mmCIF file with all atom_site columns, C-alpha atoms in Angstrom:
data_model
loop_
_atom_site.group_PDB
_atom_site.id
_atom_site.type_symbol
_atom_site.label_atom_id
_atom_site.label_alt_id
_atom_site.label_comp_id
_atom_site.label_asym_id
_atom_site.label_entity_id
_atom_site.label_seq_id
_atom_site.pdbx_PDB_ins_code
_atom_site.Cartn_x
_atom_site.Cartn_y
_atom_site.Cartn_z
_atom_site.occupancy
_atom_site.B_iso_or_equiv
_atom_site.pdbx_formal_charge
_atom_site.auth_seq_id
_atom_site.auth_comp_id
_atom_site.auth_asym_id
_atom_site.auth_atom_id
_atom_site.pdbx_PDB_model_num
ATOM 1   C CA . UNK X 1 1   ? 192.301 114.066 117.890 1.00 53.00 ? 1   UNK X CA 1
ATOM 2   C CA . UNK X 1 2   ? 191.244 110.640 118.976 1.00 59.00 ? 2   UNK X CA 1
ATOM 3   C CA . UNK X 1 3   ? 189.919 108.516 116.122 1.00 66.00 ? 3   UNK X CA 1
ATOM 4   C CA . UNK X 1 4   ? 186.048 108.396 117.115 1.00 76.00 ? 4   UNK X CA 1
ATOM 5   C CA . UNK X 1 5   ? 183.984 104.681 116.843 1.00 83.00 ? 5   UNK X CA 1
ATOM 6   C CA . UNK X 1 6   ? 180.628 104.085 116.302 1.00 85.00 ? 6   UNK X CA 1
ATOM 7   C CA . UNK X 1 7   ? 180.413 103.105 119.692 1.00 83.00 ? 7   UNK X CA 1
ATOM 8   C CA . UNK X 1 8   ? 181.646 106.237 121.258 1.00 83.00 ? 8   UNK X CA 1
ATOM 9   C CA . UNK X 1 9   ? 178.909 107.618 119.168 1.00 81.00 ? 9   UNK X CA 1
ATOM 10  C CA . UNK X 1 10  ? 176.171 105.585 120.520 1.00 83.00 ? 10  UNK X CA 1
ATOM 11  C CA . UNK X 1 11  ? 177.115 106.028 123.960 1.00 82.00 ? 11  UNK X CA 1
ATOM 12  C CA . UNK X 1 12  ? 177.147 110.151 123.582 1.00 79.00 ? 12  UNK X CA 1
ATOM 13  C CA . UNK X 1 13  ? 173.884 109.640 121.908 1.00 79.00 ? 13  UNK X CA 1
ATOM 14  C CA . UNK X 1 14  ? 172.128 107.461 124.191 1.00 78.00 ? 14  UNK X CA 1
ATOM 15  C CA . UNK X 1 15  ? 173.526 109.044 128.234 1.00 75.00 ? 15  UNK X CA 1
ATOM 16  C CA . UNK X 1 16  ? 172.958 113.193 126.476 1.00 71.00 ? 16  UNK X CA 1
ATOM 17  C CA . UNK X 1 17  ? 169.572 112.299 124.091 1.00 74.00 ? 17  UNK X CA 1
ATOM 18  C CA . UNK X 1 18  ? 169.517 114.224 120.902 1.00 77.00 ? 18  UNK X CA 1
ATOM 19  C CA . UNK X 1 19  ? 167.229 116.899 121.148 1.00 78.00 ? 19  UNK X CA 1
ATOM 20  C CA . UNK X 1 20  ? 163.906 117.251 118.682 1.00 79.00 ? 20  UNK X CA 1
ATOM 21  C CA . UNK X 1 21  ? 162.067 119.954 117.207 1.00 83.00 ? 21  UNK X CA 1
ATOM 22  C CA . UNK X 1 22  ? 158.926 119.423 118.366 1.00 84.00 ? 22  UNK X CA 1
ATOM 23  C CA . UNK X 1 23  ? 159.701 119.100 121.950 1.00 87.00 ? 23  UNK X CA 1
ATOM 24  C CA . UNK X 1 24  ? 159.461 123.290 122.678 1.00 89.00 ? 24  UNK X CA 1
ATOM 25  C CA . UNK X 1 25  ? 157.591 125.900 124.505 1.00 90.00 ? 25  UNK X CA 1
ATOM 26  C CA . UNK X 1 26  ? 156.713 129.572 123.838 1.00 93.00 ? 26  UNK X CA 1
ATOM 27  C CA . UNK X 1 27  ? 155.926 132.131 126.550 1.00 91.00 ? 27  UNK X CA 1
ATOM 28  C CA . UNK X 1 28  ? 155.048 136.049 125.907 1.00 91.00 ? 28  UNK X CA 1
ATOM 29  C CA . UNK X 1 29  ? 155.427 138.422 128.496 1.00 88.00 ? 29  UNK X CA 1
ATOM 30  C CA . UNK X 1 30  ? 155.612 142.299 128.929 1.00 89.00 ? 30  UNK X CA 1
ATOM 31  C CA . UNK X 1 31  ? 152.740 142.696 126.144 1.00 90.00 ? 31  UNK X CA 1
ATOM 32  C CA . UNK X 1 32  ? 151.865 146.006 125.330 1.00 89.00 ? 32  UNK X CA 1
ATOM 33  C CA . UNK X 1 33  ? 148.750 147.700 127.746 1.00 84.00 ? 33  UNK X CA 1
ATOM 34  C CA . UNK X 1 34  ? 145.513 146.230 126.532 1.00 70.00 ? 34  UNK X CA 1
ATOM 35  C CA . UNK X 1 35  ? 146.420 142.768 125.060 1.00 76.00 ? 35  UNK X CA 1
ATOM 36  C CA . UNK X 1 36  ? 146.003 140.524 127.966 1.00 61.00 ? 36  UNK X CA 1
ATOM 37  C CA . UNK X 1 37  ? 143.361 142.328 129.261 1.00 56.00 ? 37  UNK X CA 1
ATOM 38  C CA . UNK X 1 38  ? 141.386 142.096 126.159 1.00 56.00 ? 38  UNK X CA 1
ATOM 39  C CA . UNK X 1 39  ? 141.987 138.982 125.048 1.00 61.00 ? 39  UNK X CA 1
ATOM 40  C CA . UNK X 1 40  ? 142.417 136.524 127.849 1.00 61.00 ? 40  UNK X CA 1
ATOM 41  C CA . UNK X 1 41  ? 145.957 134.736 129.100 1.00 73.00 ? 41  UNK X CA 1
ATOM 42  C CA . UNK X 1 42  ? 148.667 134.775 126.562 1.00 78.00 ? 42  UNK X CA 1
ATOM 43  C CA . UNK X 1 43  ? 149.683 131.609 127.085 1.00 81.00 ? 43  UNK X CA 1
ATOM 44  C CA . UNK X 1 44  ? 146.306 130.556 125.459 1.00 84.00 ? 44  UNK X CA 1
ATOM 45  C CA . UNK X 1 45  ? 147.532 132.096 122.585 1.00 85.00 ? 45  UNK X CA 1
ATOM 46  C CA . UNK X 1 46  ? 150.953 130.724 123.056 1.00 86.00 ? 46  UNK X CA 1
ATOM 47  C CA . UNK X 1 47  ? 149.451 127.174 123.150 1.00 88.00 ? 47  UNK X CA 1
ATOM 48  C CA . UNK X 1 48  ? 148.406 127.291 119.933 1.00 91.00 ? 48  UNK X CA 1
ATOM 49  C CA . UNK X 1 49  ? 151.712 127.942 118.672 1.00 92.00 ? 49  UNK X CA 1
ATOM 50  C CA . UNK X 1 50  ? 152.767 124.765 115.513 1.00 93.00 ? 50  UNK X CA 1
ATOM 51  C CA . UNK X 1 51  ? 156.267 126.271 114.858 1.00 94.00 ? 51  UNK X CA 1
ATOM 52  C CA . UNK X 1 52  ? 158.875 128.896 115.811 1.00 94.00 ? 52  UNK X CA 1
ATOM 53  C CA . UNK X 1 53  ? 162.521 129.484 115.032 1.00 91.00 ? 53  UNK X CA 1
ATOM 54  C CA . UNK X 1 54  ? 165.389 129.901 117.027 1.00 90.00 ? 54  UNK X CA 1
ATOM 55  C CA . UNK X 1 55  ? 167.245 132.990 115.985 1.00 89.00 ? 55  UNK X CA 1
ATOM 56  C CA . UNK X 1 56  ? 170.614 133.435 114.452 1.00 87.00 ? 56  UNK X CA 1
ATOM 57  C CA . UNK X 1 57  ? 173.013 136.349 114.173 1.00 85.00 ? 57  UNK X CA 1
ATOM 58  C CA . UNK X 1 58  ? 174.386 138.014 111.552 1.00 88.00 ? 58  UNK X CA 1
ATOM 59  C CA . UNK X 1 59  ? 178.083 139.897 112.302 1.00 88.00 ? 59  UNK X CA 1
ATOM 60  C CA . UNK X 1 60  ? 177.927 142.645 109.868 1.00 88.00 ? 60  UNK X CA 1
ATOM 61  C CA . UNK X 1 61  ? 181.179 143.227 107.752 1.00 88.00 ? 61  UNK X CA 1
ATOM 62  C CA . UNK X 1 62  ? 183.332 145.202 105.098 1.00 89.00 ? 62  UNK X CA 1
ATOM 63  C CA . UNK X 1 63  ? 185.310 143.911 102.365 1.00 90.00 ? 63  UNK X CA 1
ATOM 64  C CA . UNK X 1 64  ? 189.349 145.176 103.534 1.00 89.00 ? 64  UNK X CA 1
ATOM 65  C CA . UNK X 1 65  ? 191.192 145.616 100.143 1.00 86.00 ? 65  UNK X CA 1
ATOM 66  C CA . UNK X 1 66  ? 194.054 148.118 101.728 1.00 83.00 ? 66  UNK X CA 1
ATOM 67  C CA . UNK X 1 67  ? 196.996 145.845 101.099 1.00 83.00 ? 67  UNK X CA 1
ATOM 68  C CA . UNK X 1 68  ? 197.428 141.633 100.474 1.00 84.00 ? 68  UNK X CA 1
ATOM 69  C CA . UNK X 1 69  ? 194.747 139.563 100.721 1.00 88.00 ? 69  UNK X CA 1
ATOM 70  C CA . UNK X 1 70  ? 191.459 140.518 100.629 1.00 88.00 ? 70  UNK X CA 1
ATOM 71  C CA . UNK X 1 71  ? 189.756 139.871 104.086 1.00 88.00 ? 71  UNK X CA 1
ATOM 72  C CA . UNK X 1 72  ? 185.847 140.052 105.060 1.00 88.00 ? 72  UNK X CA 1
ATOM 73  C CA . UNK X 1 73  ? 186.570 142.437 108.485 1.00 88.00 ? 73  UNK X CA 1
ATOM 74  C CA . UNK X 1 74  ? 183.672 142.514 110.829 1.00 88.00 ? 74  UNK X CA 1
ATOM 75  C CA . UNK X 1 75  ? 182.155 145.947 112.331 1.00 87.00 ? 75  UNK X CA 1
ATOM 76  C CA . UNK X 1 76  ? 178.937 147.482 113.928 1.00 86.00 ? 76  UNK X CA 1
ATOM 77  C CA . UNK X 1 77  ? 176.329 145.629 116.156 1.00 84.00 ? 77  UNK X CA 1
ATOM 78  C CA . UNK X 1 78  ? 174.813 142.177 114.430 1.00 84.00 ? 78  UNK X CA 1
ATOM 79  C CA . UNK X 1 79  ? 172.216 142.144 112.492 1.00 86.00 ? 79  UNK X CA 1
ATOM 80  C CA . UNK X 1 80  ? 168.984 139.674 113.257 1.00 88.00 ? 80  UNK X CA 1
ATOM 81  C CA . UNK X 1 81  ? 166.189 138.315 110.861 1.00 89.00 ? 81  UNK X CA 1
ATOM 82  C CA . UNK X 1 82  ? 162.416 138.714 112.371 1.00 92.00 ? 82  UNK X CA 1
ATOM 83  C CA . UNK X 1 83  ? 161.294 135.322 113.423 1.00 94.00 ? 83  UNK X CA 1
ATOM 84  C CA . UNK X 1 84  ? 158.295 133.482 111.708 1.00 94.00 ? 84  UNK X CA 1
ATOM 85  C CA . UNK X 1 85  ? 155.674 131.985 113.969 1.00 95.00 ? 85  UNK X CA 1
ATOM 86  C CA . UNK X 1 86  ? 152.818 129.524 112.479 1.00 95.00 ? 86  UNK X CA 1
ATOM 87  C CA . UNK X 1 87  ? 149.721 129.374 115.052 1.00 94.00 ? 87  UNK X CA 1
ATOM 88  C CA . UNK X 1 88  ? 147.088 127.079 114.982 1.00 93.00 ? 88  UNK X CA 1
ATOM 89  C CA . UNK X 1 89  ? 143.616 129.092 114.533 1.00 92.00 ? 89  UNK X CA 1
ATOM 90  C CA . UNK X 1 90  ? 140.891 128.194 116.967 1.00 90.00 ? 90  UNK X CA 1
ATOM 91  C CA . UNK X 1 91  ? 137.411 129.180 115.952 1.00 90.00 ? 91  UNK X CA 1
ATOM 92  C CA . UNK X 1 92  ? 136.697 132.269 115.669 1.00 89.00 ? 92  UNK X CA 1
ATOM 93  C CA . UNK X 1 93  ? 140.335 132.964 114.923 1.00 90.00 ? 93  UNK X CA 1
ATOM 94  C CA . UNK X 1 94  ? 141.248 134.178 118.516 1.00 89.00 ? 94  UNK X CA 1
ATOM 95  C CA . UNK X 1 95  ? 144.343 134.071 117.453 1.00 91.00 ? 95  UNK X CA 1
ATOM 96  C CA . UNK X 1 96  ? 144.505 136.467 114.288 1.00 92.00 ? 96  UNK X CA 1
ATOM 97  C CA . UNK X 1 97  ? 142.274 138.982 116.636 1.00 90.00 ? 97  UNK X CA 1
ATOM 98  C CA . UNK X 1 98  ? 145.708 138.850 119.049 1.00 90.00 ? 98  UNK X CA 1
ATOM 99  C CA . UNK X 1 99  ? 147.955 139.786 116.607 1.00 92.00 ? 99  UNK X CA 1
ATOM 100 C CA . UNK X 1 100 ? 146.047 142.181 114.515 1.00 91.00 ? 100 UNK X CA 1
ATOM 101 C CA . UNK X 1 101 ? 145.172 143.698 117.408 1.00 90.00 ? 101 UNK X CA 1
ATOM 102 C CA . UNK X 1 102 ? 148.663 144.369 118.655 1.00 91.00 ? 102 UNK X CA 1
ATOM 103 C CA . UNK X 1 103 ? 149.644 145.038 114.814 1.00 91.00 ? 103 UNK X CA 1
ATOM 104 C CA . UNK X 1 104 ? 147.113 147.772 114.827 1.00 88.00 ? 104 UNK X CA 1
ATOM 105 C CA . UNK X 1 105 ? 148.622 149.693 118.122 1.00 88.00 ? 105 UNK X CA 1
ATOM 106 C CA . UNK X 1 106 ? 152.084 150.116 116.029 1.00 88.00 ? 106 UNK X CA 1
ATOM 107 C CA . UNK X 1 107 ? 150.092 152.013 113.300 1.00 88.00 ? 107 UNK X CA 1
ATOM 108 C CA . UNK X 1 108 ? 146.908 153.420 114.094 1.00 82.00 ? 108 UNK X CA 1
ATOM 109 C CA . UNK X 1 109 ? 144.541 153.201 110.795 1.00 77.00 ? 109 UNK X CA 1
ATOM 110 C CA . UNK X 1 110 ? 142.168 156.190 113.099 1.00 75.00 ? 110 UNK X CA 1
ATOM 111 C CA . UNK X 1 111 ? 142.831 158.994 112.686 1.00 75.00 ? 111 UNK X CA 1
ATOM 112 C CA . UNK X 1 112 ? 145.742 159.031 110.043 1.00 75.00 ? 112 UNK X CA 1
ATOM 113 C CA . UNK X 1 113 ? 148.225 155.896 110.809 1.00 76.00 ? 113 UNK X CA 1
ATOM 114 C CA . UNK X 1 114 ? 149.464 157.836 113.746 1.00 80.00 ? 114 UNK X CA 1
ATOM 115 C CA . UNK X 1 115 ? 152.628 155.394 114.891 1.00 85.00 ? 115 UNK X CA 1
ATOM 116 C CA . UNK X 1 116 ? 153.096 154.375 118.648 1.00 85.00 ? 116 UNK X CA 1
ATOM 117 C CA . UNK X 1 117 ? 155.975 154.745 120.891 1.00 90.00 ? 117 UNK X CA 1
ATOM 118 C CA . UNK X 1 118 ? 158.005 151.952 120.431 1.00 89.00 ? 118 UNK X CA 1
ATOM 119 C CA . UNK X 1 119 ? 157.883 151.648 124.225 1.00 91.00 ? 119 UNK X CA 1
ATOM 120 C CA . UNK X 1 120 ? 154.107 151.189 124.002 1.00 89.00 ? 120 UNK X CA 1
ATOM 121 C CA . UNK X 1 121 ? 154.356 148.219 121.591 1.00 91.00 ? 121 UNK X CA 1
ATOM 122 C CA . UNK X 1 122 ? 156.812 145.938 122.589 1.00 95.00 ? 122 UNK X CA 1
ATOM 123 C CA . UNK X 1 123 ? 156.954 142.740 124.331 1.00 94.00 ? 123 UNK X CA 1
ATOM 124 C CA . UNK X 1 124 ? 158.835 139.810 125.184 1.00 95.00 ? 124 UNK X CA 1
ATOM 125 C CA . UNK X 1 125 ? 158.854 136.419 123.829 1.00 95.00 ? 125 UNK X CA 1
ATOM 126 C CA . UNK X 1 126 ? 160.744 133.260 125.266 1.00 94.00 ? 126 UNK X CA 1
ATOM 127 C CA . UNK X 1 127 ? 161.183 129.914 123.460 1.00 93.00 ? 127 UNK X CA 1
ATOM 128 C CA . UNK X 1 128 ? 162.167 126.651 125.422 1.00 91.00 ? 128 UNK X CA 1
ATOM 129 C CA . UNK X 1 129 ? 163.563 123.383 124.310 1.00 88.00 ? 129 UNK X CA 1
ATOM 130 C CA . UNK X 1 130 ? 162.462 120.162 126.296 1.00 85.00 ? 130 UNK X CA 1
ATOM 131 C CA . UNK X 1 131 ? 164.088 117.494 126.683 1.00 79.00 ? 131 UNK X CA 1
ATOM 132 C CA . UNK X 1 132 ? 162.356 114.209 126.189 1.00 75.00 ? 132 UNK X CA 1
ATOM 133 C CA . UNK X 1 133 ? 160.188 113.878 129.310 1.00 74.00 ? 133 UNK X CA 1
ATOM 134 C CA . UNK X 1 134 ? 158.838 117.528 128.298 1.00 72.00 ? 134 UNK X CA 1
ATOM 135 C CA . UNK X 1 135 ? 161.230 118.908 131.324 1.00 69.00 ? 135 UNK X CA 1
ATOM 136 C CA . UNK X 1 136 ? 162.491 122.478 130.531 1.00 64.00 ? 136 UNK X CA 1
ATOM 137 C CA . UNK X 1 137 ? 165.137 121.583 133.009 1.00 69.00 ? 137 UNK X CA 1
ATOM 138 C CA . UNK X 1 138 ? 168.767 121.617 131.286 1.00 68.00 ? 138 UNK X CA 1
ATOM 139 C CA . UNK X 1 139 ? 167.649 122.685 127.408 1.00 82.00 ? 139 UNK X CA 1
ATOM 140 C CA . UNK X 1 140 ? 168.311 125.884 125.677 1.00 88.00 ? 140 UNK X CA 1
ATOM 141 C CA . UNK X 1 141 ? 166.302 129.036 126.329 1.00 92.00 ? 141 UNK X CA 1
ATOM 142 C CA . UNK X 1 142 ? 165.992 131.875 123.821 1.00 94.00 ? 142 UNK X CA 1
ATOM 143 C CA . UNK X 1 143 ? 164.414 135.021 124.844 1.00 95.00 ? 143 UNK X CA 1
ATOM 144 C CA . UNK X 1 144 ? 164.075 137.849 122.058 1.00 95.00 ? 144 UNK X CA 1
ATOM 145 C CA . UNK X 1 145 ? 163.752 141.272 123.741 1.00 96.00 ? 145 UNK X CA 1
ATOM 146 C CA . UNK X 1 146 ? 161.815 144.606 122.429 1.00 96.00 ? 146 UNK X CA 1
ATOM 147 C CA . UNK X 1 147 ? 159.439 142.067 120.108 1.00 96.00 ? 147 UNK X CA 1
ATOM 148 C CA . UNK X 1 148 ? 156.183 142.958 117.904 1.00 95.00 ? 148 UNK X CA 1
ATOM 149 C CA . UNK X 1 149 ? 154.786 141.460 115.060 1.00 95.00 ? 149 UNK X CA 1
ATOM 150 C CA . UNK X 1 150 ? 155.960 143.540 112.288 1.00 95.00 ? 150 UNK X CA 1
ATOM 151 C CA . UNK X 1 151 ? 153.411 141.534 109.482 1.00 95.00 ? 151 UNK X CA 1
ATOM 152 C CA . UNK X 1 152 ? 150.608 139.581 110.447 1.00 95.00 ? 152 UNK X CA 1
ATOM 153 C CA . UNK X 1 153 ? 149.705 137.119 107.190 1.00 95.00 ? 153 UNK X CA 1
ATOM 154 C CA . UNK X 1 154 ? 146.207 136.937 105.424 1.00 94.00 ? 154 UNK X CA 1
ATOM 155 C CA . UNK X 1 155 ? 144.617 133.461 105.774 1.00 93.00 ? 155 UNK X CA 1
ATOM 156 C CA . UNK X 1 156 ? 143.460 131.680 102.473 1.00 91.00 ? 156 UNK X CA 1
ATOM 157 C CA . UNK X 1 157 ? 140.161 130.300 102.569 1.00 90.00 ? 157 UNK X CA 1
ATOM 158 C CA . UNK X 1 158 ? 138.891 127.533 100.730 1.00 89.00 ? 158 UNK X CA 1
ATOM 159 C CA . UNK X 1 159 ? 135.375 126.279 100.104 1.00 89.00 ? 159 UNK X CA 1
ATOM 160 C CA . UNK X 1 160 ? 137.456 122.613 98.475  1.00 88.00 ? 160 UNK X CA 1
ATOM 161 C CA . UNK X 1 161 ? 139.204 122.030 101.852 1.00 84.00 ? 161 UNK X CA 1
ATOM 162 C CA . UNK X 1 162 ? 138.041 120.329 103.997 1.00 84.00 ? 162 UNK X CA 1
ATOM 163 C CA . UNK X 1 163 ? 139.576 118.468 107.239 1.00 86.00 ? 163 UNK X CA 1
ATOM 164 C CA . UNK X 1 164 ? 142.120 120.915 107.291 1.00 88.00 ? 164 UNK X CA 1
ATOM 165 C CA . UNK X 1 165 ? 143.183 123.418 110.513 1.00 91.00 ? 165 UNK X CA 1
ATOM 166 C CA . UNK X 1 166 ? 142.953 127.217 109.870 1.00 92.00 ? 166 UNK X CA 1
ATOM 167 C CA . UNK X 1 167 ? 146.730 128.733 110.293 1.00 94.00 ? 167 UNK X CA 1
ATOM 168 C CA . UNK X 1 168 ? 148.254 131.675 110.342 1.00 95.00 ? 168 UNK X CA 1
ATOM 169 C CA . UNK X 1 169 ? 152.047 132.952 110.213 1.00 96.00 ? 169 UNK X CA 1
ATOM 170 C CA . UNK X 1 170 ? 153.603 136.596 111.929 1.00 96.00 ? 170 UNK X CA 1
ATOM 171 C CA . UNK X 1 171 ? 156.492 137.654 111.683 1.00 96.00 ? 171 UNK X CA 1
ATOM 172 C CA . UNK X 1 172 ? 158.035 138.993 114.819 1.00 95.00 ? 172 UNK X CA 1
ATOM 173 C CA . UNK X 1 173 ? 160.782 141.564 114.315 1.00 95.00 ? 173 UNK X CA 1
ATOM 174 C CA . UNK X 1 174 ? 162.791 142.243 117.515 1.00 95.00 ? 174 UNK X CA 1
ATOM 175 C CA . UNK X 1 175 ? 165.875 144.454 118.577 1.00 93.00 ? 175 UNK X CA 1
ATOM 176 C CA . UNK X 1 176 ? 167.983 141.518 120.464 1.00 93.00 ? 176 UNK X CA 1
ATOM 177 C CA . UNK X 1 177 ? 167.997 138.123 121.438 1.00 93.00 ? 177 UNK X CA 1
ATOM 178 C CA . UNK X 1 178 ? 169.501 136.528 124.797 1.00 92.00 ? 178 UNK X CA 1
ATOM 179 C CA . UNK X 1 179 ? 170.074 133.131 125.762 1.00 90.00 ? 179 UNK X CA 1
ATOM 180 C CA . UNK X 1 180 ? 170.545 131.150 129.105 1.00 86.00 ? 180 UNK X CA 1
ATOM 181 C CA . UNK X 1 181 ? 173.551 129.259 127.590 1.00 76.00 ? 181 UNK X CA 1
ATOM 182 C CA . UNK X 1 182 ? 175.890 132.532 126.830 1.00 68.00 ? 182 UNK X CA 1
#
């Protein structure tokens, strides 16, 4: 391996950019019957979205202790964590009436918590990097497939706050993620 200066560095850094968290969109599509209908264009809600993570993967595995060394051997499908989202309320909390709303056709609270076909309550959510003229030309693309928002967070309210923005977190659990750059 060649020995690497700070110029080489530089040069890398300054003709390929390095990217930044903040520079990102988020699109949902395929929402369950009655969302979009009800409550406007989801990429209102998507708008309003302050943070999101970009999933990782988890290779499940087994201790092997047959013979020798003792090695960590992979098997199954991976595993994936549900995704936190933190959304900027407008008023009236818009927002929170999306999410509870879609929460509430995965479990019914009328008549008796009745669950939904999981057909009937999924969606899909894609996340974009941009690059630093806010082009999603080039950047990484996550899409997680079969998504829902498994908990939906109370808010805290606070009569000593003040100048502060209303926000709330959900955590969207999905079955798989995909990606324009596998």
């Amino acid at each position: 391996m060649a020995l690497q200066t700070v110029d080489s560095f530089k040069s890398r850094i300054s003709s390929a950019g390095l990217a930044s968290p903040n520079k990102f969109e988020i699109e949902f599509s395929k929402l369950p019957s009655g969302l979009s209908s009800t409550f406007g264009d989801p990429k209102d809600i998507a708008l309003m979205v302050e943070s999101v993570s970009i999933a990782g993967r988890n290779v499940q595995s087994v201790l092997d202790i047959t013979y020798g060394y003792r090695r960590e051997v992979p098997y199954n499908a991976p595993t994936y964590n549900p995704i936190t989202i933190s959304i900027l309320c407008s008023e009236g909390l818009k927002e929170k009436v999306f999410f509870d709303k879609w929460n509430s056709l995965i479990v019914a609270q009328r008549p008796g918590f009745d669950n939904a076909y999981y057909d009937s309550i999924i969606g899909t959510m894609k996340v974009k990097t941009l690059d630093r003229t806010l082009s999603a030309t080039n950047t990484y693309e996550i899409t997680y497939n079969e998504v829902y928002p498994k908990t939906v967070n109370s808010i805290e309210m606070n009569h000593s706050t003040q100048n502060a923005t209303v926000r709330l977190g959900v955590e969207m659990a999905y079955s798989y993620w995909t990606t324009n750059r596998l």
